[in-house]
Coordinates of C-alpha atoms in Angstrom, one line a residue:
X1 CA 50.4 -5.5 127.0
X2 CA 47.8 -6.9 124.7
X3 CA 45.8 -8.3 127.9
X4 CA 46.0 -4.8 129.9
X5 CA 44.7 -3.0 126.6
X6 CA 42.2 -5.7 126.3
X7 CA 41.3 -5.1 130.4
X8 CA 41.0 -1.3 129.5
X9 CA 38.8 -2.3 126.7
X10 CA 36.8 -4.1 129.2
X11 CA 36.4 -1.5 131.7
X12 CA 35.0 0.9 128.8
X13 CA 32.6 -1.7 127.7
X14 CA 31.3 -2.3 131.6
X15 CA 30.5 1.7 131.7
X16 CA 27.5 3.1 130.6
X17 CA 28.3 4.3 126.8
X18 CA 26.5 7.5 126.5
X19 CA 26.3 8.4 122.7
X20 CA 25.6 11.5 122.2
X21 CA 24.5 13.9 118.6
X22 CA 27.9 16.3 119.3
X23 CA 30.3 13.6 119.4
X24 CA 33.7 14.5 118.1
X25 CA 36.0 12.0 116.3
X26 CA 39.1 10.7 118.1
X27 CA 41.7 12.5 116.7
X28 CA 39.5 16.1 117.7
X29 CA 39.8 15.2 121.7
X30 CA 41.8 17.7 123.3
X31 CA 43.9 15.0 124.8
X32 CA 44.9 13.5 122.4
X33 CA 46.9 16.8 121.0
X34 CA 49.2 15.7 124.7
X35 CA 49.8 12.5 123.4
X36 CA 53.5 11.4 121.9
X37 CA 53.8 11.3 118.2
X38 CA 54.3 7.3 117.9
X39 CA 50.7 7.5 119.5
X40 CA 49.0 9.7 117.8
X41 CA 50.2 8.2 114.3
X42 CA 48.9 4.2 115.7
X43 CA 45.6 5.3 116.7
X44 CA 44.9 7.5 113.7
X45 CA 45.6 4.4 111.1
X46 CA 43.4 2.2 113.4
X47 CA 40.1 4.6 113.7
X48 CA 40.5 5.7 110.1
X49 CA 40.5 2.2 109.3
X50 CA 37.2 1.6 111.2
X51 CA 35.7 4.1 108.9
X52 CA 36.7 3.2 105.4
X53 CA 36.5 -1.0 106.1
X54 CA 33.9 -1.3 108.2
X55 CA 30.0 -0.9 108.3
X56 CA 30.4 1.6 111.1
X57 CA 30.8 4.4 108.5
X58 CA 32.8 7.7 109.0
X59 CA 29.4 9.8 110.5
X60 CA 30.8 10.8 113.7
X61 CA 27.8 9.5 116.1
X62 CA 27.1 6.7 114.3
X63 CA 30.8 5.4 114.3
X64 CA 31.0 6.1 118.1
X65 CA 27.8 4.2 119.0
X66 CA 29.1 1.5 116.4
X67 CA 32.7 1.1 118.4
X68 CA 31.8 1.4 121.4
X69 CA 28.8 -0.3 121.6
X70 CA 30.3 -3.3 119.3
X71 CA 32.5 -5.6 122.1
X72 CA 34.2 -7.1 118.2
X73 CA 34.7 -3.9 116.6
X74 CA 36.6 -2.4 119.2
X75 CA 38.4 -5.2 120.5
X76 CA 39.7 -5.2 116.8
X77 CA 40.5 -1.4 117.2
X78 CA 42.5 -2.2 120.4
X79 CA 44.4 -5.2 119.0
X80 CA 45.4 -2.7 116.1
X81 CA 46.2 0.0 118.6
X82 CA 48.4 -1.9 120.7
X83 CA 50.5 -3.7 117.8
X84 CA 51.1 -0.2 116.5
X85 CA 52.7 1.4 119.5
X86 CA 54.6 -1.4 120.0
X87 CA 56.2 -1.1 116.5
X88 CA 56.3 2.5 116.7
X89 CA 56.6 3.5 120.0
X90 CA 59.3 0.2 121.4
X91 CA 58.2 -3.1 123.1
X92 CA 58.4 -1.5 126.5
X93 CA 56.5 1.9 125.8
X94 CA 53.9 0.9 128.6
X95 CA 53.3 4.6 129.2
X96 CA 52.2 4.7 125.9
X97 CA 50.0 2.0 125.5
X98 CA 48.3 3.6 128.6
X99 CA 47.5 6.8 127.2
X100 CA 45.8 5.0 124.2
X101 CA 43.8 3.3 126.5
X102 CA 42.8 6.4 128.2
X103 CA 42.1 7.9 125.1
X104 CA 39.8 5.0 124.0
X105 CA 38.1 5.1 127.0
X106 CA 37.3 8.9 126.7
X107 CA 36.1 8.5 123.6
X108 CA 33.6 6.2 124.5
X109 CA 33.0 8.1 127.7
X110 CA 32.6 11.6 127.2
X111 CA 31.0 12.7 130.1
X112 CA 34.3 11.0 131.9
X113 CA 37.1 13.5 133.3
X114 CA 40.6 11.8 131.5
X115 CA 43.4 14.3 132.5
X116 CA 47.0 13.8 131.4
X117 CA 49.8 14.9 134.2
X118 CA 51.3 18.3 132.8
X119 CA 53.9 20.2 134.7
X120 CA 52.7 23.5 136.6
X121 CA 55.8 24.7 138.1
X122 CA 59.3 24.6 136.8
X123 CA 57.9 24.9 132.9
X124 CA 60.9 24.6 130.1
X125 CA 59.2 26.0 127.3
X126 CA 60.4 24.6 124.0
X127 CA 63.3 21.8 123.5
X128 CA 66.8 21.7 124.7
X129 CA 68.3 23.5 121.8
X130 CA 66.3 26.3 123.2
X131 CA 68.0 27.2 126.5
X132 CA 70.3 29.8 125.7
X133 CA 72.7 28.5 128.7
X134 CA 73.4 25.3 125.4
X135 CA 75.9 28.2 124.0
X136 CA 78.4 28.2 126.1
X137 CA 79.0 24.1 125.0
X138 CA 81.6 23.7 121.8
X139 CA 79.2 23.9 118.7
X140 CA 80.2 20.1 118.0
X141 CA 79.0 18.8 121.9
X142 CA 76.1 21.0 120.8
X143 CA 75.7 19.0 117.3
X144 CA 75.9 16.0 119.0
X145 CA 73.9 16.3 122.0
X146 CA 71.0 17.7 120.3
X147 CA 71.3 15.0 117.5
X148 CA 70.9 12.1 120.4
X149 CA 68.0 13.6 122.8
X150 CA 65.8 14.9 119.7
X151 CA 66.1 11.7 117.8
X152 CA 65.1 10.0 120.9
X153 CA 62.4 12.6 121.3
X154 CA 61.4 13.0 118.4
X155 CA 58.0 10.4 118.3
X156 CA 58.1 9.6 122.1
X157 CA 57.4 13.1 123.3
X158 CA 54.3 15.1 123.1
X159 CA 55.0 18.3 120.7
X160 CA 53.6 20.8 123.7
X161 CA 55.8 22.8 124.4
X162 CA 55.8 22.6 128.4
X163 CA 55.5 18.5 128.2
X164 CA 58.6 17.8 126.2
X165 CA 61.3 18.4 128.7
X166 CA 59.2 16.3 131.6
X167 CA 58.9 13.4 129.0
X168 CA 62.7 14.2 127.5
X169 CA 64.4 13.4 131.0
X170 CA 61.3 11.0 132.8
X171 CA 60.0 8.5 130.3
X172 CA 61.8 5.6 130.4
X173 CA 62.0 4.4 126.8
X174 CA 63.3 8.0 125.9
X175 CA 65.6 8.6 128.6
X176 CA 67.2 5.3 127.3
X177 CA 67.0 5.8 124.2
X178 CA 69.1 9.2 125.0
X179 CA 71.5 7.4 127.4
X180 CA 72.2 5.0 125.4
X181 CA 73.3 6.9 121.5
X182 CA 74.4 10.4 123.6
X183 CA 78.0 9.3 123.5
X184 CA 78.2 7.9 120.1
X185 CA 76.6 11.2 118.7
X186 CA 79.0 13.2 120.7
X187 CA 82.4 11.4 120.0
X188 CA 81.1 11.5 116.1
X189 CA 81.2 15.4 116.0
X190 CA 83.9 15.7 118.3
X191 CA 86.4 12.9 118.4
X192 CA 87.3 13.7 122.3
X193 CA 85.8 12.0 125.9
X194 CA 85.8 15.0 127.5
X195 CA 82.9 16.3 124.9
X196 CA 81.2 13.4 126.3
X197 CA 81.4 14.3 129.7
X198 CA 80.9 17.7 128.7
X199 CA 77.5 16.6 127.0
X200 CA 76.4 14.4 129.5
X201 CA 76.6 16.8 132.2
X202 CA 74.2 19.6 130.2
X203 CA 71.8 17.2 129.9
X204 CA 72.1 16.4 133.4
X205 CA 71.1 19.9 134.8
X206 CA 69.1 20.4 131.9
X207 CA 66.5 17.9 133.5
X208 CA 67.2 19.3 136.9
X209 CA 65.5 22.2 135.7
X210 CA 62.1 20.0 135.8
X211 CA 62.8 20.4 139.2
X212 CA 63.4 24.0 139.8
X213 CA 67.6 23.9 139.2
X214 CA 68.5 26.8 136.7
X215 CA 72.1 26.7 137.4
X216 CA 74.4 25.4 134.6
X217 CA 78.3 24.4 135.4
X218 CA 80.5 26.8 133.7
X219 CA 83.0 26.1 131.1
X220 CA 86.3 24.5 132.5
X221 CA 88.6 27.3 132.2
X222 CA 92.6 26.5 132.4
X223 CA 95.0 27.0 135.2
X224 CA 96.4 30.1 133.9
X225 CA 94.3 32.9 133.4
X226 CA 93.9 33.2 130.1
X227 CA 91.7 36.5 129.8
X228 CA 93.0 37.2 126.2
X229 CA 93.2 35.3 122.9
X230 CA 96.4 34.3 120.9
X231 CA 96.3 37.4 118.9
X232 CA 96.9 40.0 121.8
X233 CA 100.7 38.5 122.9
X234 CA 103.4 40.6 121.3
X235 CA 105.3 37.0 120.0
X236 CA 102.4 37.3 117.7
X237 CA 102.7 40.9 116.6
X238 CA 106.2 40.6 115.7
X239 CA 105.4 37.4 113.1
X240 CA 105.2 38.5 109.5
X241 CA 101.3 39.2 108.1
X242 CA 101.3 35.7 106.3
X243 CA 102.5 33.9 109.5
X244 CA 99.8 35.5 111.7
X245 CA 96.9 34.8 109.1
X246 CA 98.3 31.0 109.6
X247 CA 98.5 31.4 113.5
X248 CA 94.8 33.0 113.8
X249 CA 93.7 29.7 111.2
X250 CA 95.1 26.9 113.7
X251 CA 93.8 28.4 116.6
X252 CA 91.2 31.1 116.4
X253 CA 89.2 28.8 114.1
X254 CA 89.2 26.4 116.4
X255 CA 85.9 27.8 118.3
X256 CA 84.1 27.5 115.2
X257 CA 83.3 23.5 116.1
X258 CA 85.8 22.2 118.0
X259 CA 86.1 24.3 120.9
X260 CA 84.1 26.8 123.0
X261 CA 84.1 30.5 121.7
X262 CA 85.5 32.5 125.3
X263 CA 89.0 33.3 125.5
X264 CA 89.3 30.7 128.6
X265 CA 87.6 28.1 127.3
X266 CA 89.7 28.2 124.1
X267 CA 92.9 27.7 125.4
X268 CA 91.7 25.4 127.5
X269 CA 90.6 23.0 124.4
X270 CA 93.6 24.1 122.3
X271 CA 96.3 23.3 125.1
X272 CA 94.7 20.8 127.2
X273 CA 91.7 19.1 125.6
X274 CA 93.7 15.8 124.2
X275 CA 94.3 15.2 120.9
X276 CA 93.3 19.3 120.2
X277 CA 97.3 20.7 120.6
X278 CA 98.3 18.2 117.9
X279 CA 95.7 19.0 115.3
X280 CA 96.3 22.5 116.1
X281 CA 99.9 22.3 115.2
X282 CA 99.6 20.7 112.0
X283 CA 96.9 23.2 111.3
X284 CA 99.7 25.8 111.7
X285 CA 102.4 24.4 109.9
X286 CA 100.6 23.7 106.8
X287 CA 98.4 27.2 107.4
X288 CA 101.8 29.1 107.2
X289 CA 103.3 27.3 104.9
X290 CA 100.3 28.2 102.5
X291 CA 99.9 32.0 103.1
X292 CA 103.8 32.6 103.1
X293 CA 105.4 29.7 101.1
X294 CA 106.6 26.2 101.6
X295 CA 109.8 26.7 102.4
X296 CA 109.2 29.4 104.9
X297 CA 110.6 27.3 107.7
X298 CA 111.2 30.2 109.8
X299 CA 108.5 31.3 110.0
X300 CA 106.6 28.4 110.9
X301 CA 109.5 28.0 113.7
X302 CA 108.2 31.5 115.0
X303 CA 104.3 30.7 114.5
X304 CA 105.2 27.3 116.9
X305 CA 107.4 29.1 119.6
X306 CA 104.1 31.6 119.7
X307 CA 101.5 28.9 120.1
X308 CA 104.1 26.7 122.9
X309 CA 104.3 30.4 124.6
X310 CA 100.8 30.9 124.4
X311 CA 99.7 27.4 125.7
X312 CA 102.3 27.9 128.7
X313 CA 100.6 30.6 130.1
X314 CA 97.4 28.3 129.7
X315 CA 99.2 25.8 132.0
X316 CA 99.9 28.7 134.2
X317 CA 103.9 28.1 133.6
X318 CA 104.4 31.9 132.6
X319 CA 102.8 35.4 132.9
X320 CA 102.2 36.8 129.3
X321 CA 101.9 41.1 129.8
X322 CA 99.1 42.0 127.2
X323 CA 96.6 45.0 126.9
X324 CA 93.6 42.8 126.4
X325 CA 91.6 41.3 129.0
X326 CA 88.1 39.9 128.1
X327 CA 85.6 38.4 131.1
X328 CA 83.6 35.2 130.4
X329 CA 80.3 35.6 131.3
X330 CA 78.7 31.9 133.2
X331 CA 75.7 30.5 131.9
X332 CA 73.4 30.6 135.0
X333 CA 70.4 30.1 133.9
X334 CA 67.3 28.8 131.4
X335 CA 67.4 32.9 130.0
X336 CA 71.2 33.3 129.9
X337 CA 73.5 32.7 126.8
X338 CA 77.0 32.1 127.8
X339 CA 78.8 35.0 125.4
X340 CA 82.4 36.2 125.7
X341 CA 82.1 39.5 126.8
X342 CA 84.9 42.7 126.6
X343 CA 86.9 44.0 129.4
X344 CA 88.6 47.1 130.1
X345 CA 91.3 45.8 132.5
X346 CA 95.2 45.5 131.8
X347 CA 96.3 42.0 132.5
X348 CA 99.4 40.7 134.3
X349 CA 102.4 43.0 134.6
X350 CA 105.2 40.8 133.6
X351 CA 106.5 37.5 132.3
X352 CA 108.1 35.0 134.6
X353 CA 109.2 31.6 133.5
X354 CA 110.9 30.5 130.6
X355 CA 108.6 31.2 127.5
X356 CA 109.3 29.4 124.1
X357 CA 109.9 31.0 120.8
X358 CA 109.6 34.8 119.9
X359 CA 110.7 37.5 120.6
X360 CA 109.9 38.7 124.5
X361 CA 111.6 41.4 125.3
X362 CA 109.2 43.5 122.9
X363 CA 106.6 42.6 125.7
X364 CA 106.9 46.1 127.5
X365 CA 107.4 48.1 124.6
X366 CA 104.4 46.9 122.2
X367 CA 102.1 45.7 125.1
X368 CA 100.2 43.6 123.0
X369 CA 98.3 44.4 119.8
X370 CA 94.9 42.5 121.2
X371 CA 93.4 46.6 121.4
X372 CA 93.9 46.9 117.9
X373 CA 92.1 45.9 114.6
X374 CA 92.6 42.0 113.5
X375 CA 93.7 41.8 109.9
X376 CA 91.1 41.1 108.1
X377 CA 89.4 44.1 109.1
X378 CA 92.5 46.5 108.0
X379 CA 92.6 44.3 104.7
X380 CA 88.7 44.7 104.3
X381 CA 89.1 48.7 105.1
X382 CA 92.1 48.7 102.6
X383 CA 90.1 46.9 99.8
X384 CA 86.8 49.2 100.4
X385 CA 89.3 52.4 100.4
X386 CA 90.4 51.2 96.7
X387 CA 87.1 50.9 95.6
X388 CA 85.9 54.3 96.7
X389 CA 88.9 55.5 94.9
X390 CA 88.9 54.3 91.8
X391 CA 84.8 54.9 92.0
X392 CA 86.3 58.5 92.3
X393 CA 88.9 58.5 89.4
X394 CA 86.2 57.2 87.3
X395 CA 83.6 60.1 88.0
X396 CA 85.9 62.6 87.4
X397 CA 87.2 60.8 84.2
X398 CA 83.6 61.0 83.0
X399 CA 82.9 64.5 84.2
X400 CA 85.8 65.6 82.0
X401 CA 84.7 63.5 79.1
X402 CA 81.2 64.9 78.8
X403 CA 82.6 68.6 79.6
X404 CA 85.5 68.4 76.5
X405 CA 82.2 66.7 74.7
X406 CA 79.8 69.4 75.3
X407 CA 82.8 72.5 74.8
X408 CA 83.3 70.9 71.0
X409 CA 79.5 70.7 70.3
X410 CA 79.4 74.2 70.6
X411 CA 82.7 75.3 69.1
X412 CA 80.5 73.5 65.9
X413 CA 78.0 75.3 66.2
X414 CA 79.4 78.9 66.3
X415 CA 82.0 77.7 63.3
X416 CA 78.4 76.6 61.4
X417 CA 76.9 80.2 62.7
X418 CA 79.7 81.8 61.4
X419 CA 79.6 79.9 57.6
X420 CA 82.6 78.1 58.4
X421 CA 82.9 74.9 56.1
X422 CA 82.9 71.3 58.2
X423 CA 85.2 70.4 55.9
X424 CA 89.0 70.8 56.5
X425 CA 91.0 72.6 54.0
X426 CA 92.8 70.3 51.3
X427 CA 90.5 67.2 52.0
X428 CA 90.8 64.6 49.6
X429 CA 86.7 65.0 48.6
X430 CA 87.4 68.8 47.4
X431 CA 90.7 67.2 45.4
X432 CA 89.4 64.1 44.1
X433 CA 85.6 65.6 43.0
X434 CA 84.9 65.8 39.5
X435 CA 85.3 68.9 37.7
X436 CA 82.4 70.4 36.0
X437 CA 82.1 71.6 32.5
X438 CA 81.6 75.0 33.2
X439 CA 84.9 74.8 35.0
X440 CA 86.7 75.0 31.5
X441 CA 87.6 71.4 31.8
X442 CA 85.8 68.3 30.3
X443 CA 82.4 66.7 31.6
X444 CA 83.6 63.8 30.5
X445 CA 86.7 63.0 32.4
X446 CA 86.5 60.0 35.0
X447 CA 86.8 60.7 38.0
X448 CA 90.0 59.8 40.5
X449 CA 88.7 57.2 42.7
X450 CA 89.9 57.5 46.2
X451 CA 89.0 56.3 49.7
X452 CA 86.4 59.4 50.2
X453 CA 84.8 59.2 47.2
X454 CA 84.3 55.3 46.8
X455 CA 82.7 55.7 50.2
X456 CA 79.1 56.9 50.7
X457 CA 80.3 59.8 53.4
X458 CA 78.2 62.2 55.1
X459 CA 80.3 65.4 54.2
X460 CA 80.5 64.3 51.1
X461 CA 78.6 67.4 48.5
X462 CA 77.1 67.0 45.0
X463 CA 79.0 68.3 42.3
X464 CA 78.8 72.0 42.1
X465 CA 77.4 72.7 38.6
X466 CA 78.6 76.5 39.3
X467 CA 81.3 77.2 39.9
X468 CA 81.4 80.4 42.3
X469 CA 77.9 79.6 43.6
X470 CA 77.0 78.8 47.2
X471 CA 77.4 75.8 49.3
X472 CA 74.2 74.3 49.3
X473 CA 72.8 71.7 51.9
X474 CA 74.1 68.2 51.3
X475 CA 72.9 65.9 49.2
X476 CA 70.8 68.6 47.5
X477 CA 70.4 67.8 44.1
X478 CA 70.1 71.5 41.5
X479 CA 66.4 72.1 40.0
X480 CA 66.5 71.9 36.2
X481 CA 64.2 75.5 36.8
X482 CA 67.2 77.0 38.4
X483 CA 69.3 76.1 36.0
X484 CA 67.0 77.3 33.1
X485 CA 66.1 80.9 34.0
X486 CA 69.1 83.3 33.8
X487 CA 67.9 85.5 36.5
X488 CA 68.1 83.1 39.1
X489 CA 70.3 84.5 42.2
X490 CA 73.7 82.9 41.8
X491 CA 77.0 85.0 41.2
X492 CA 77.9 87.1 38.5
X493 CA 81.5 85.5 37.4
X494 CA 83.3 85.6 33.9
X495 CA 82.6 82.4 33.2
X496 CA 79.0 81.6 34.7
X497 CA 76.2 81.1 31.9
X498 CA 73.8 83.4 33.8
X499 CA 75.6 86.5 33.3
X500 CA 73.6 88.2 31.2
X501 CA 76.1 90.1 29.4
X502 CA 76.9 86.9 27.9
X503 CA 75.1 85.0 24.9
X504 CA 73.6 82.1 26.9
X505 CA 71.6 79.4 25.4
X506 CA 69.4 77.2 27.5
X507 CA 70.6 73.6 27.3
X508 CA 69.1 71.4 24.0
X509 CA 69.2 68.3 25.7
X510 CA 67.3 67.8 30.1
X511 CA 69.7 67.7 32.7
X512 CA 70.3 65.3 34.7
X513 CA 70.2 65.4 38.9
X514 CA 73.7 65.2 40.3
X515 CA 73.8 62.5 43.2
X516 CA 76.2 62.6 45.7
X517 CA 77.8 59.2 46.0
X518 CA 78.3 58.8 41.8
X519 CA 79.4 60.7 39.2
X520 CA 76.6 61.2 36.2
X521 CA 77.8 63.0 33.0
X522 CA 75.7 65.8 31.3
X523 CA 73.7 64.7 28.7
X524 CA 75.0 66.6 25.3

């Protein structure tokens, strides 16, 4: 390989090396954007080495006319070139070490025509995981198929979109590369040969598509027809809630990696696919032992007699009579996912054969429950429909709240209108309050403690200094001038100091503001 590079080398050297003011660097040729990955990566080191180690400099005309006019500089540049593909690219990536020569050889050649073959019929845009018709695999063929062709692809192949499937299923290191890991990656997701077949075979008509073949095999379906899942047989409407939750785990679930999502192609994996009707029964047992409780043996005994009914009528060794029937649509093309569509048609009219387990002579009388809503949708529309209701209890709860709240606040406010004390009647603040002097009784006696009192309240009043006289405003204490000029505006009673038919003496000594929250005797 070193010799042909070194003969390609040769032939550049031989032309007539045209340097030109508007030369482009290397990597800004548009072929080189068509080149694989392992490529692209070798030649970039080895030119961007020629400008930062060498006297040629990183000006773009100077470093062309210093290459390729220099027999030593680019021999070195090919020798680099070469060992770097090899590394990168494999020892027998000859298609590769081609290209770089080409791509050498139009760099020193501008004027020269270098073309790179690129398909102009039968164009796959994009990578394999691309083709919609890669849907109707099980997701764990899919996992595993894609896992082998783009690791193989990944630096071998051009990143253009319509070169990657020509170079994915011609170029002999990929292709393999590809052949060679496809079956490890496959039996690593799914543990079964027939995935390997399976995977195989899509890759297979995938690359016949290079060719103008759009047509993908479809699914292997069983012998029965099995247009309907698990969950439309009547067996499986008469098990208990907990034992069909268990049933729809072990089998239903299964198209989630192991097997194909279609109502054929499941029971064929689940009843026929080896080693898949084993993992599916343990999956049951332990599934309805978990959702009903561990010693629910009967139960389980019904959930098994459903599945060995159901996989029967896979093997086409009974006739189930259910209400569902759901057509398969084929993948038949690059544009065409392979989807489980909905039916409208009845399916079989009875049962013949010997069915195991359950309970079929409710066949004719329930006809199935496939029509009707799984499970977990009535649980879902039973948990939203106890939201919404207590939402509802809460609102009114609140409405009432704030109505009781705002008919008080204005039952205050006409009682305060109407001169109506806040305080009840007989509180323990009217009781316990010190009595004045002018009372009759002594200034001087201490007051009963109680809780109101020995608690800074906000209904609590001063201490009247009158008695007879008006409430006035809380915490308002009596102005000395009111008390000092007997024709202030209080009532007239027998024993009130401002009656001026009695002989009243203004005080000798100041008085004293009465606070709310103590008791202060009047100074003598």
């Amino acid at each position: 390989m070193a010799s042909r590079t070194a003969y390609a080398a040769a032939l550049v050297l031989a032309g007539a090396v045209g340097v030109r003011s508007d030369v482009p660097f290397m990597t800004e040729l548009d072929i080189f954007t068509q080149l694989a990955p392992c490529v692209t990566s070798a030649v970039t080191n080895a030119y961007l080495w020629e400008q930062d180690s060498t006297a040629c400099g990183s000006e773009p005309t100077k470093l062309q006319s210093c290459i390729c006019t220099n027999s030593a500089e680019l021999n070195k540049m090919s020798v680099s070139i070469v060992s770097a593909i090899s590394s990168r690219c494999g020892k027998q990536a000859d298609e590769d070490q081609t290209s770089a020569a080409q791509l050498i050889d139009k760099y020193c050649n501008p004027a020269k025509t270098i073309t790179f073959s690129t398909p102009t019929t039968n164009i796959i845009p994009g990578v394999m995981s691309d083709v919609a018709a890669i849907s109707s695999l099980p997701p764990c063929v899919q996992s595993g198929l894609s896992a082998a062709v783009n690791a193989a692809a990944y630096g071998g192949c051009p990143t253009v979109d319509n070169m990657w499937a020509p170079c994915a299923c011609s170029k002999k290191v990929v292709v393999d590369e590809i052949n060679s890991s496809l079956g490890q990656e496959v039996r690593k997701s799914c543990s079964n040969a027939d995935d390997v077949t399976l995977a195989s075979r899509f890759y297979a008509h995938f690359c016949d598509m290079n060719e103008g073949t759009t047509t993908f095999d479809a699914m292997p379906g069983p012998p029965g027809d099995m247009s309907y899942y698990i969950t439309a047989l009547s067996q499986f409407n008469s098990l208990r809630p907990c034992a069909q939750t268990g049933v729809i785990q072990a089998v239903m679930s299964q198209s989630s990696y192991l097997c194909a999502g279609g109502p054929q192609a499941l029971a064929s994996c689940v009843c026929l696919k080896p080693g898949l009707l084993g993992k599916a029964s343990q999956s049951l047992t332990t599934g309805v032992k978990d959702y009903c409780d561990n010693t629910a043996l009967a139960d389980v005994s019904s959930a098994a007699a459903v599945l060995d009914y159901y996989c029967q009528a896979a093997q086409n060794k009974v006739v189930a009579t259910v209400s569902q029937s759901i057509a398969e649509s084929k993948a038949t093309g690059i544009g065409q996912a392979t989807r489980p569509g909905t039916g409208a048609t009845s399916g079989s009219a009875k049962e013949t054969g010997a069915g195991g387990g359950g309970d079929q002579s409710k066949d004719s009388k329930s006809g199935g429950g496939g029509g009707g809503l799984s499970k977990g949708a009535i649980i879902a529309i039973a948990v939203l429909g106890a939201l919404v209701g207590i939402g509802l209890i809460a609102f009114v709860a609140i409405l009432v709240r704030r109505r009781n709240r705002k008919a008080k606040a204005e039952e205050e406010a006409a009682n305060a209108t109407n001169g109506q004390s806040p305080l009840p009647p007989h509180s323990e603040l009217a009781t316990n309050s010190p009595s004045s002097e002018l009372d009759g009784k002594s200034g001087y006696a201490p007051p009963t403690v109680s809780e109101v009192a020995g608690t800074p309240s906000p209904f609590q009043q001063p201490h009247a200094e009158l008695s007879g006289a008006p409430t006035h405003p809380m915490h308002h204490a009596v102005s000395p001038s009111d008390l000092s000029s007997p024709g202030s505006q209080h009532s007239q009673g027998p024993n009130n100091p401002y009656n001026p038919n009695q002989n009243w003496q203004p005080p000798a000594q100041p008085m004293y503001e009465l606070d709310s929250s103590s008791y202060v005797p009047h100074a003598k």
